[in-house]
PDB file of N, CA and C in Angstrom:
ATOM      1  N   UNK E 682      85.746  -7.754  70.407  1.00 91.00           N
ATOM      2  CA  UNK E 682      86.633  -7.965  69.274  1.00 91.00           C
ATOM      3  C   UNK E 682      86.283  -9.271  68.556  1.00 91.00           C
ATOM      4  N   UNK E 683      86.086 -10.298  69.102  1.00 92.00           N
ATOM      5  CA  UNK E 683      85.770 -11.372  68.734  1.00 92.00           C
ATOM      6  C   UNK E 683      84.319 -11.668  67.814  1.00 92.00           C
ATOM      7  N   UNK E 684      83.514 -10.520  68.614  1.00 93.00           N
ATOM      8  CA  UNK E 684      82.044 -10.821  68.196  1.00 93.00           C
ATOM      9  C   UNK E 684      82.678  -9.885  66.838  1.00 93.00           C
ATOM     10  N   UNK E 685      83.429  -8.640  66.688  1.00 94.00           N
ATOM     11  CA  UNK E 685      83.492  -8.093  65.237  1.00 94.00           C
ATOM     12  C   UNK E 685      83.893  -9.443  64.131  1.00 94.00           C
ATOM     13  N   UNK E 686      85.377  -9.985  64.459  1.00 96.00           N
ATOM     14  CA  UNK E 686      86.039 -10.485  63.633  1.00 96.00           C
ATOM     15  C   UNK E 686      84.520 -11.782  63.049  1.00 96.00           C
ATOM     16  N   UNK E 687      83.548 -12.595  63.948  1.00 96.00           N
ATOM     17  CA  UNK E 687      82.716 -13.834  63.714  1.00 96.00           C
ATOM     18  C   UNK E 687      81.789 -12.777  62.735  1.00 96.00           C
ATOM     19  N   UNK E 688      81.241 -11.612  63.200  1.00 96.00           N
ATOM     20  CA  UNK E 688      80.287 -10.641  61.738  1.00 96.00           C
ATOM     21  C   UNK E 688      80.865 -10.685  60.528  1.00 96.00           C
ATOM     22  N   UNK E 689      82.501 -10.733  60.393  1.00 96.00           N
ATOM     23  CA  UNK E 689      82.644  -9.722  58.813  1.00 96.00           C
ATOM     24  C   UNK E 689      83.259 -11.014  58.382  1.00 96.00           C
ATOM     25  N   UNK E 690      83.794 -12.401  59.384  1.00 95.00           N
ATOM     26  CA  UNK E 690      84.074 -13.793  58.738  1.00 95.00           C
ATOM     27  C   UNK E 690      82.613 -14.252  58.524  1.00 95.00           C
ATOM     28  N   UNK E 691      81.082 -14.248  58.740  1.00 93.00           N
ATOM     29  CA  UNK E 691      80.083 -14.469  58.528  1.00 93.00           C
ATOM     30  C   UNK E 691      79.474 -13.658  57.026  1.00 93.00           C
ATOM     31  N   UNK E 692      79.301 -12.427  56.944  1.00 95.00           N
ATOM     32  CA  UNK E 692      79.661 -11.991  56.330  1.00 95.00           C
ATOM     33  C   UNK E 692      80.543 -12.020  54.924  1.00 95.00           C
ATOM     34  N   UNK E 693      81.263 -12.033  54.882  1.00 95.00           N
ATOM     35  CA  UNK E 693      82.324 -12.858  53.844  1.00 95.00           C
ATOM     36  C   UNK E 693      82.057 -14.274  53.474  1.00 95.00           C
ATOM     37  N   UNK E 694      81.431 -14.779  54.619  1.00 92.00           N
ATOM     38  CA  UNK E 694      81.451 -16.444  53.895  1.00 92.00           C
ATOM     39  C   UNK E 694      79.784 -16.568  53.020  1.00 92.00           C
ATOM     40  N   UNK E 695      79.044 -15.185  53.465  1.00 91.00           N
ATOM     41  CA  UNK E 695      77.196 -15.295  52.890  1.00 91.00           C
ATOM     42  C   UNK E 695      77.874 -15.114  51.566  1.00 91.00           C
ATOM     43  N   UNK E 696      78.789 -13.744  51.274  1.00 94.00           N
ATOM     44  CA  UNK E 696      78.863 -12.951  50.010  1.00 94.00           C
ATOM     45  C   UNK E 696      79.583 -14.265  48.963  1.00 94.00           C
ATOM     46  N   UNK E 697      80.764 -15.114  49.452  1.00 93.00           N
ATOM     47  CA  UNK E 697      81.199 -16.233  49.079  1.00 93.00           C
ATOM     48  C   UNK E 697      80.052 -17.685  48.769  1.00 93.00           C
ATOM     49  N   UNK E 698      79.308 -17.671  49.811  1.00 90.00           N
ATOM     50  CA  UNK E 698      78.369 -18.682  49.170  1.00 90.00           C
ATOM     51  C   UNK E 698      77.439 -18.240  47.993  1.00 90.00           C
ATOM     52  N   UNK E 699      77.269 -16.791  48.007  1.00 91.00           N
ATOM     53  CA  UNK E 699      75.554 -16.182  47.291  1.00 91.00           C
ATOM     54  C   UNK E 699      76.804 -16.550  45.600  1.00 91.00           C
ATOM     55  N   UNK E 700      78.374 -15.518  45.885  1.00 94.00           N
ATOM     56  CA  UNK E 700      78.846 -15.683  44.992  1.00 94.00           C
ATOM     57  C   UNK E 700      79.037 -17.207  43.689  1.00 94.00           C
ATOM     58  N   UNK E 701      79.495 -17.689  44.133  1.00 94.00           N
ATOM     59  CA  UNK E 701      79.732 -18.885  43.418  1.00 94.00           C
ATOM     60  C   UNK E 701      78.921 -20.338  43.917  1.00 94.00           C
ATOM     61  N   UNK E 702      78.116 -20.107  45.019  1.00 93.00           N
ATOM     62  CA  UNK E 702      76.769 -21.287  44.612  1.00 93.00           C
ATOM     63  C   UNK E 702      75.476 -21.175  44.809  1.00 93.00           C
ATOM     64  N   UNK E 703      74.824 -19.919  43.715  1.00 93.00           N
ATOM     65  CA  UNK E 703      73.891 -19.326  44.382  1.00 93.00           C
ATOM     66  C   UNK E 703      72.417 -19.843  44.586  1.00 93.00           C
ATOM     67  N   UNK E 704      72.572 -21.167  43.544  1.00 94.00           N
ATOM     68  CA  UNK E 704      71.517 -22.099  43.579  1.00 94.00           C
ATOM     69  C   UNK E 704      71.304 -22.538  45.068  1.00 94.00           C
ATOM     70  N   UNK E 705      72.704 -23.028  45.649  1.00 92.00           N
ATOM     71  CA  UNK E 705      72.862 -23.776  46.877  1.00 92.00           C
ATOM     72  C   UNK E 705      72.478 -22.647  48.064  1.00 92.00           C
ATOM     73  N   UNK E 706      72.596 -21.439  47.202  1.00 92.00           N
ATOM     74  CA  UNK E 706      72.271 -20.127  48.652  1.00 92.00           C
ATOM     75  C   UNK E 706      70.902 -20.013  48.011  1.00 92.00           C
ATOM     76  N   UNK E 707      70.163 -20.025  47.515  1.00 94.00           N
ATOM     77  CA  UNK E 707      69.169 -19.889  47.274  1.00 94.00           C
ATOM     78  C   UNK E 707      67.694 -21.065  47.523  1.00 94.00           C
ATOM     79  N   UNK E 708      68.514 -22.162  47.384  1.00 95.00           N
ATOM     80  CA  UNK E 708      67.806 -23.499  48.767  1.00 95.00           C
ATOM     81  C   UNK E 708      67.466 -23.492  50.008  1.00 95.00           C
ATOM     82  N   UNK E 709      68.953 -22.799  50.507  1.00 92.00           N
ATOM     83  CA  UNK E 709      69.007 -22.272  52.064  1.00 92.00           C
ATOM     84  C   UNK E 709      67.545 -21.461  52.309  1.00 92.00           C
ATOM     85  N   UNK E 710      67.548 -20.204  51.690  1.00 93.00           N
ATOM     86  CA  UNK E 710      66.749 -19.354  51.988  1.00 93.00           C
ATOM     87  C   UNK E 710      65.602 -19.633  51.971  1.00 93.00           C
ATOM     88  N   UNK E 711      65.269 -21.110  50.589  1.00 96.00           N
ATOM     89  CA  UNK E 711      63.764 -21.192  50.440  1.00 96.00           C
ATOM     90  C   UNK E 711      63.840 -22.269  51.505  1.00 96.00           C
ATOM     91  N   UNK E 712      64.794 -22.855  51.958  1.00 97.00           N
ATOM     92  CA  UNK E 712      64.296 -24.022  53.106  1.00 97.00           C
ATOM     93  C   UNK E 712      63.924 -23.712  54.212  1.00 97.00           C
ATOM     94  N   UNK E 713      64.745 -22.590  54.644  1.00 95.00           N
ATOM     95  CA  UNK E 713      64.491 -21.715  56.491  1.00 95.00           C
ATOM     96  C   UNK E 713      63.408 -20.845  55.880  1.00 95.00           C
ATOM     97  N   UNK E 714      62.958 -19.975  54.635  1.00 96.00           N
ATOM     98  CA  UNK E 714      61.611 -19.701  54.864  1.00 96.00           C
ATOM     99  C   UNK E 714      60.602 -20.355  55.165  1.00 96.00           C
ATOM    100  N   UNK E 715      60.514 -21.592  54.354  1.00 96.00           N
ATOM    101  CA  UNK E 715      59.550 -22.552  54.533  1.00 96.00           C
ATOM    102  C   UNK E 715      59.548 -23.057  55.855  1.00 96.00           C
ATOM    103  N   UNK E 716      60.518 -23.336  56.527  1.00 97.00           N
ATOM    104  CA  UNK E 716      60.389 -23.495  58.193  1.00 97.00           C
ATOM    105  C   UNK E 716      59.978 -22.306  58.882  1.00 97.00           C
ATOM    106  N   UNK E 717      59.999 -21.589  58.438  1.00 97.00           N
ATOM    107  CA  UNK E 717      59.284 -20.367  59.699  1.00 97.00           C
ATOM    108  C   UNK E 717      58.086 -20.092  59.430  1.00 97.00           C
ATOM    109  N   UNK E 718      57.730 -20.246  57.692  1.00 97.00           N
ATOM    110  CA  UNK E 718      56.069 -20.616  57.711  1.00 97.00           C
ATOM    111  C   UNK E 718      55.225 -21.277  58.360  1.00 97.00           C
ATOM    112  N   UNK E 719      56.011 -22.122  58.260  1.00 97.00           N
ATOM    113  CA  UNK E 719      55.554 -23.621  59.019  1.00 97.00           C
ATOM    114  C   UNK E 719      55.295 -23.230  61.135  1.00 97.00           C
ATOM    115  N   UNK E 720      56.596 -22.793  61.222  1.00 97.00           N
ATOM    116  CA  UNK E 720      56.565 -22.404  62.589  1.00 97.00           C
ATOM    117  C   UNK E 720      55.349 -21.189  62.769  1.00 97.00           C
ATOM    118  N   UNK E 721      55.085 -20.422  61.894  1.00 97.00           N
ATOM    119  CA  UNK E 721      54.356 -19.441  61.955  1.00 97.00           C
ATOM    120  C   UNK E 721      52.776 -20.463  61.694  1.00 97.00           C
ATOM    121  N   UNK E 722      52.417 -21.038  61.049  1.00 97.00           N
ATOM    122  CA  UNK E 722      51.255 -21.447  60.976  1.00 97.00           C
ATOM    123  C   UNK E 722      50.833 -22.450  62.049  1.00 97.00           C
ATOM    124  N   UNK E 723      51.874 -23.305  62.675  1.00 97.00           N
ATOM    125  CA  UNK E 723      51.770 -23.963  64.058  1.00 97.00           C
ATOM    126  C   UNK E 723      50.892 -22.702  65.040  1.00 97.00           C
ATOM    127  N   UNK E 724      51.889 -21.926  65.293  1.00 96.00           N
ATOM    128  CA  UNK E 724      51.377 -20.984  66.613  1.00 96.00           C
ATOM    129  C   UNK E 724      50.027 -20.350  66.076  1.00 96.00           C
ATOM    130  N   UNK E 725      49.435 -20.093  64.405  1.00 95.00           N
ATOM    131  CA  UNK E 725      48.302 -19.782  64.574  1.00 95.00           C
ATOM    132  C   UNK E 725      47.457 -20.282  64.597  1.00 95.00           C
ATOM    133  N   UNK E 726      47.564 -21.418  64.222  1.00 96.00           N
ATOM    134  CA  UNK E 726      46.599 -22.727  65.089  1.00 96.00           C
ATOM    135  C   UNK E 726      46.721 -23.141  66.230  1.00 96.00           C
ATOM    136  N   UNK E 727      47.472 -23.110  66.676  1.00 96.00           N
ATOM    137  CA  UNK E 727      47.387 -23.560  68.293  1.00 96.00           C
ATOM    138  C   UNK E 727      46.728 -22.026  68.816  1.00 96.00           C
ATOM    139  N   UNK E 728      47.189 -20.898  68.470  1.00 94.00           N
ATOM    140  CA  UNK E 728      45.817 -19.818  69.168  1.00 94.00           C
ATOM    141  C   UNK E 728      44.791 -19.807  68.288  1.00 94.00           C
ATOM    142  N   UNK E 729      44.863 -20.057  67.040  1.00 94.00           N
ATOM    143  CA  UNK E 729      43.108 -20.329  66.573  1.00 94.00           C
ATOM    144  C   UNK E 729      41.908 -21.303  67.775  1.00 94.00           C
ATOM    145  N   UNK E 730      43.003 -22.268  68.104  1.00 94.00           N
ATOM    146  CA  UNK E 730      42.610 -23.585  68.960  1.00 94.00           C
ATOM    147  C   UNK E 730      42.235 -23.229  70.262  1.00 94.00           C
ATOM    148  N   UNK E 731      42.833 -22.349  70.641  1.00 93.00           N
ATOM    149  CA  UNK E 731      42.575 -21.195  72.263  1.00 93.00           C
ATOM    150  C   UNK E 731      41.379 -20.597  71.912  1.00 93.00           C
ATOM    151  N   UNK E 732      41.146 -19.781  71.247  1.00 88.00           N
ATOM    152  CA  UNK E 732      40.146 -18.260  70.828  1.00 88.00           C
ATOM    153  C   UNK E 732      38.725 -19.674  70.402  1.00 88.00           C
ATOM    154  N   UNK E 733      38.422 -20.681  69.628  1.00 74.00           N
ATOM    155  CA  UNK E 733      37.608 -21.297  69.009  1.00 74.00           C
ATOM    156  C   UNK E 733      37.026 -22.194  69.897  1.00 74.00           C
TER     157      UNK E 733
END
């Protein structure tokens, strides 16, 4: 029950941020993409660094 009610209050608060600050939701997204690039290009250098 708990894990429902934290989805659709999560949920509600994305549709509330995208709604009225979408610049500020749209930072978010380019900031954690850019970190998982980042995380993603670490691990393929460190196995480029294995295999070479």
């Amino acid at each position: 029950m708990l894990k429902k009610i934290l989805t659709w209050g999560g949920i509600a608060f994305l549709i509330f941020f995208v709604a009225f600050r979408p610049d500020s939701a749209a930072n978010v997204v380019k900031t954690l993409g850019g970190t998982v690039m980042d995380i993603a290009q670490g691990f393929g250098d460190f196995f480029g660094s294995l295999v070479a």
